[in-house]
CSV table of C-alpha atoms in Angstrom, one decimal:
chain,number,residue,atom,x,y,z
A,22,ALA,CA,15.3,9.6,-2.4
A,23,GLN,CA,13.5,8.1,-0.2
A,24,SER,CA,13.3,4.4,0.5
A,25,VAL,CA,12.4,2.2,2.8
A,26,THR,CA,14.4,-1.5,4.1
A,27,GLN,CA,12.6,-4.1,5.7
A,28,PRO,CA,15.6,-6.5,5.9
A,29,ASP,CA,14.2,-10.0,6.8
A,30,ILE,CA,11.9,-11.6,3.9
A,31,HIS,CA,11.0,-13.8,5.5
A,32,ILE,CA,10.0,-14.5,9.5
A,33,THR,CA,8.5,-17.8,11.4
A,34,VAL,CA,7.5,-17.7,15.2
A,35,SER,CA,5.2,-19.7,16.8
A,36,GLU,CA,2.0,-19.1,17.9
A,37,GLY,CA,2.5,-17.2,21.5
A,38,ALA,CA,5.5,-15.8,20.8
A,39,SER,CA,6.9,-12.4,20.9
A,40,LEU,CA,6.9,-10.8,17.5
A,41,GLU,CA,9.2,-7.9,15.9
A,42,LEU,CA,9.1,-6.8,12.9
A,43,ARG,CA,12.4,-4.5,11.5
A,44,CYS,CA,12.0,-1.6,9.3
A,45,ASN,CA,14.5,1.0,8.6
A,46,TYR,CA,13.7,4.4,6.1
A,47,SER,CA,15.9,6.4,4.8
A,48,TYR,CA,13.9,10.2,4.2
A,49,GLY,CA,15.3,13.9,4.6
A,50,ALA,CA,12.6,15.0,6.6
A,51,THR,CA,10.2,14.3,9.5
A,52,PRO,CA,8.3,11.1,8.3
A,53,TYR,CA,4.9,9.5,8.0
A,54,LEU,CA,5.2,6.3,8.5
A,55,PHE,CA,2.8,3.6,8.3
A,56,TRP,CA,2.4,-0.5,8.7
A,57,TYR,CA,0.5,-2.9,6.1
A,58,VAL,CA,-0.9,-6.0,7.0
A,59,GLN,CA,-1.8,-8.5,3.6
A,60,SER,CA,-3.7,-11.5,3.7
A,61,PRO,CA,-2.9,-13.8,0.6
A,62,GLY,CA,-4.7,-12.2,-2.5
A,63,GLN,CA,-6.2,-9.5,-0.6
A,64,GLY,CA,-5.8,-5.4,-0.6
A,65,LEU,CA,-3.7,-4.2,2.5
A,66,GLN,CA,-5.1,-3.1,5.4
A,67,LEU,CA,-3.6,-0.1,7.9
A,68,LEU,CA,-2.2,-1.9,11.3
A,69,LEU,CA,-1.2,1.8,12.2
A,70,LYS,CA,0.3,5.1,11.7
A,71,TYR,CA,3.3,7.4,13.0
A,72,PHE,CA,2.9,11.5,12.2
A,73,SER,CA,4.4,12.6,14.7
A,74,GLY,CA,3.6,12.7,19.0
A,75,ASP,CA,3.8,9.8,21.3
A,76,THR,CA,7.0,7.9,19.7
A,77,LEU,CA,4.9,4.4,20.5
A,78,VAL,CA,1.9,3.4,18.7
A,79,GLN,CA,-0.9,1.2,19.1
A,80,GLY,CA,-2.4,0.2,15.8
A,81,ILE,CA,-5.0,-2.6,15.2
A,82,LYS,CA,-4.9,-6.3,15.9
A,83,GLY,CA,-2.9,-5.9,19.1
A,84,PHE,CA,-0.1,-4.9,17.4
A,85,GLU,CA,2.4,-1.6,18.1
A,86,ALA,CA,5.3,0.2,16.6
A,87,GLU,CA,7.6,2.5,17.8
A,88,PHE,CA,9.5,5.1,15.9
A,89,LYS,CA,13.2,5.9,16.9
A,90,ARG,CA,14.4,9.0,15.1
A,91,SER,CA,18.2,8.5,16.1
A,92,GLN,CA,17.9,4.6,14.0
A,93,SER,CA,15.7,5.9,11.3
A,94,SER,CA,13.3,3.1,12.6
A,95,PHE,CA,9.8,1.9,13.0
A,96,ASN,CA,9.6,-1.6,14.1
A,97,LEU,CA,6.5,-3.4,14.4
A,98,ARG,CA,6.1,-5.6,17.6
A,99,LYS,CA,3.4,-7.4,19.1
A,100,PRO,CA,3.5,-9.7,22.4
A,101,SER,CA,2.1,-13.2,21.6
A,102,VAL,CA,1.9,-13.7,18.1
A,103,HIS,CA,-1.5,-15.5,16.8
A,104,TRP,CA,-1.8,-18.1,13.8
A,105,SER,CA,-4.4,-15.3,12.1
A,106,ASP,CA,-1.5,-12.8,12.4
A,107,ALA,CA,0.2,-15.0,9.5
A,108,ALA,CA,0.0,-12.9,6.6
A,109,GLU,CA,3.0,-9.9,4.6
A,110,TYR,CA,3.8,-7.0,6.8
A,111,PHE,CA,4.9,-4.1,4.5
A,112,CYS,CA,6.2,-0.9,5.6
A,113,ALA,CA,6.1,2.4,4.2
A,114,VAL,CA,7.0,6.4,4.4
A,115,GLY,CA,4.8,8.9,3.6
A,116,LEU,CA,6.4,11.4,0.9
A,117,LEU,CA,4.9,15.1,1.0
A,118,THR,CA,4.2,15.9,-2.5
A,119,GLY,CA,2.1,18.9,-3.1
A,120,GLY,CA,-0.9,17.2,-2.4
A,121,GLY,CA,-0.4,13.5,-3.5
A,122,ASN,CA,1.2,11.9,-0.8
A,123,LYS,CA,2.8,9.2,-2.3
A,124,LEU,CA,3.8,6.2,-0.3
A,125,THR,CA,7.2,4.3,-1.0
A,126,PHE,CA,6.4,0.2,0.6
A,127,GLY,CA,9.3,-1.7,2.0
A,128,THR,CA,10.0,-5.0,-0.2
A,129,GLY,CA,7.7,-6.2,2.7
A,130,THR,CA,7.5,-9.7,5.4
A,131,GLN,CA,6.4,-12.9,4.6
A,132,LEU,CA,5.5,-13.8,8.6
A,133,LYS,CA,4.5,-17.8,8.9
A,134,VAL,CA,3.1,-18.8,11.8
A,135,GLU,CA,3.9,-22.4,13.8
A,136,LEU,CA,1.1,-24.2,15.6
B,1,SER,CA,-18.4,4.9,5.7
B,2,GLN,CA,-16.2,4.9,3.2
B,3,THR,CA,-15.8,1.7,0.7
B,4,ILE,CA,-13.1,1.2,-2.4
B,5,HIS,CA,-14.6,-1.6,-5.4
B,6,GLN,CA,-12.4,-2.8,-7.8
B,7,TRP,CA,-13.0,-5.4,-11.1
B,8,PRO,CA,-12.6,-7.8,-12.1
B,9,ALA,CA,-11.0,-9.6,-9.6
B,10,THR,CA,-9.1,-12.2,-11.5
B,11,LEU,CA,-8.3,-11.4,-15.3
B,12,VAL,CA,-6.5,-13.7,-18.5
B,13,GLN,CA,-5.6,-11.8,-21.3
B,14,PRO,CA,-3.4,-12.5,-24.1
B,15,VAL,CA,-0.7,-10.5,-25.0
B,16,GLY,CA,-1.8,-7.7,-27.5
B,17,SER,CA,-4.8,-7.2,-25.9
B,18,PRO,CA,-6.4,-4.4,-24.7
B,19,LEU,CA,-6.7,-3.6,-20.9
B,20,SER,CA,-9.6,-1.5,-18.4
B,21,LEU,CA,-9.8,-2.2,-14.9
B,22,GLU,CA,-11.9,-0.1,-13.2
B,23,CYS,CA,-12.0,1.1,-9.4
B,24,THR,CA,-14.7,3.1,-7.6
B,25,VAL,CA,-14.7,4.8,-4.3
B,26,GLU,CA,-18.2,5.4,-2.2
B,27,GLY,CA,-18.5,7.8,1.1
B,28,THR,CA,-15.9,10.3,0.3
B,29,SER,CA,-15.3,13.3,-1.9
B,30,ASN,CA,-12.6,14.7,-4.1
B,31,PRO,CA,-10.7,12.3,-2.7
B,32,ASN,CA,-6.3,11.5,-4.2
B,33,LEU,CA,-6.7,8.0,-6.1
B,34,TYR,CA,-3.9,5.8,-6.5
B,35,TRP,CA,-2.9,2.6,-9.2
B,36,TYR,CA,0.0,0.1,-7.4
B,37,ARG,CA,1.4,-2.9,-8.8
B,38,GLN,CA,2.5,-5.8,-6.9
B,39,ALA,CA,4.8,-8.1,-8.8
B,40,ALA,CA,4.9,-11.6,-7.4
B,41,GLY,CA,7.5,-11.8,-4.5
B,42,ARG,CA,8.1,-7.5,-4.4
B,43,GLY,CA,7.1,-4.9,-3.0
B,44,LEU,CA,4.1,-2.4,-4.3
B,45,GLN,CA,5.2,0.1,-7.0
B,46,LEU,CA,3.0,3.4,-7.8
B,47,LEU,CA,2.0,3.7,-11.2
B,48,PHE,CA,0.3,6.5,-11.1
B,49,TYR,CA,-2.5,9.2,-8.7
B,50,SER,CA,-4.6,11.9,-9.0
B,51,VAL,CA,-6.1,15.0,-7.3
B,52,GLY,CA,-8.4,15.5,-9.4
B,53,ILE,CA,-11.1,14.7,-12.0
B,54,GLY,CA,-8.6,14.5,-15.4
B,55,GLN,CA,-5.1,14.5,-13.3
B,56,ILE,CA,-3.2,12.6,-13.8
B,57,SER,CA,0.5,11.5,-12.6
B,58,SER,CA,2.6,9.1,-13.9
B,59,GLU,CA,5.6,7.8,-11.6
B,60,VAL,CA,7.0,5.3,-14.2
B,61,PRO,CA,7.5,5.3,-17.5
B,62,GLN,CA,5.4,2.0,-19.1
B,63,ASN,CA,2.7,0.2,-21.4
B,64,LEU,CA,0.0,1.8,-19.4
B,65,SER,CA,-1.9,5.2,-18.3
B,66,ALA,CA,-4.5,6.2,-16.7
B,67,SER,CA,-7.9,8.0,-16.1
B,68,ARG,CA,-10.1,10.2,-13.5
B,69,PRO,CA,-13.6,10.5,-15.6
B,70,GLN,CA,-15.6,11.5,-12.5
B,71,ASP,CA,-14.3,12.6,-9.0
B,72,ARG,CA,-14.4,8.5,-7.7
B,73,GLN,CA,-13.0,6.7,-10.7
B,74,PHE,CA,-10.3,5.6,-11.7
B,75,ILE,CA,-9.4,3.6,-14.6
B,76,LEU,CA,-5.9,2.4,-15.7
B,77,SER,CA,-6.0,1.3,-19.3
B,78,SER,CA,-3.2,-0.2,-21.2
B,79,LYS,CA,-3.7,-1.1,-25.7
B,80,LYS,CA,-1.5,-3.7,-25.9
B,81,LEU,CA,-0.5,-5.5,-23.1
B,82,LEU,CA,2.9,-7.3,-22.9
B,83,LEU,CA,3.9,-9.9,-20.7
B,84,SER,CA,5.3,-8.0,-18.1
B,85,ASP,CA,2.2,-6.5,-17.4
B,86,SER,CA,1.4,-10.0,-14.9
B,87,GLY,CA,0.5,-9.0,-11.4
B,88,PHE,CA,-2.1,-7.4,-8.5
B,89,TYR,CA,-2.7,-4.2,-9.2
B,90,LEU,CA,-4.0,-2.2,-6.2
B,91,CYS,CA,-6.4,0.9,-6.1
B,92,ALA,CA,-6.4,3.3,-3.1
B,93,TRP,CA,-7.7,6.3,-2.0
B,94,SER,CA,-6.9,8.8,0.9
B,95,ILE,CA,-8.8,12.3,2.0
B,96,ARG,CA,-6.6,15.4,0.7
B,97,ALA,CA,-4.3,16.9,2.9
B,98,ASP,CA,-3.3,20.0,3.9
B,99,PRO,CA,0.4,21.2,2.8
B,100,GLY,CA,2.0,19.9,5.1
B,101,HIS,CA,0.3,17.2,6.0
B,102,HIS,CA,0.0,13.2,5.0
B,103,ASN,CA,-3.1,10.8,5.0
B,104,GLU,CA,-3.2,7.5,5.2
B,105,GLN,CA,-3.9,5.0,2.0
B,106,PHE,CA,-7.2,2.7,1.9
B,107,PHE,CA,-6.5,0.1,-0.3
B,108,GLY,CA,-8.8,-1.8,-2.8
B,109,PRO,CA,-8.8,-6.1,-2.9
B,110,GLY,CA,-6.7,-6.2,-5.8
B,111,THR,CA,-7.3,-7.5,-9.5
B,112,ARG,CA,-4.9,-10.3,-10.4
B,113,LEU,CA,-3.6,-9.9,-14.1
B,114,THR,CA,-2.5,-13.1,-16.1
B,115,VAL,CA,-0.9,-13.0,-19.3
B,116,LEU,CA,-0.4,-15.6,-21.6
């Protein structure tokens, strides 16, 4: 069965420092991969997605992610973190189920930014 | 542009009471619709999804049910709430994808449900 692992539950970085959030997936076919961000008490906002093609994808808010098939990973990166990036980040893999397009999410990584 | 609405934003209900959460989407037709629950400190669990009016797929056995009476309306219900039903409920929509393809989901603002 498909699964998504986000090994870091909490991460703290200083403002201006670089960031990498890890995501590993388990899926039998070519995955559709997503990163979402959730601010406290809010819904989820799509940061970026990978469907095919270039394995380095650019997203909103200066985020990027790299798909590495050999490592089954889709890590999220940002060169310089801003205090407003503090939020919870979810990695997800999309499943093809006869049009249902279901997502399996990781348990999330809570990002704290120190000023 | 498309927008997704959920209400109420917060809800406090006693154990054993009924529940009805509503989700509506504007600006698109024939969307796929989804209900997720997010328990404290955990990821998102898919509860139901729908590919059309009256078509509901349940992902986990539970105390909840879903209905889709109109193309862009998705309702989450319960006849008798349990303490374990507390959580943050998120509705999402996606464009219906061609076979073999996948489209991203767009999420509503969520409903915080507390069962006491």
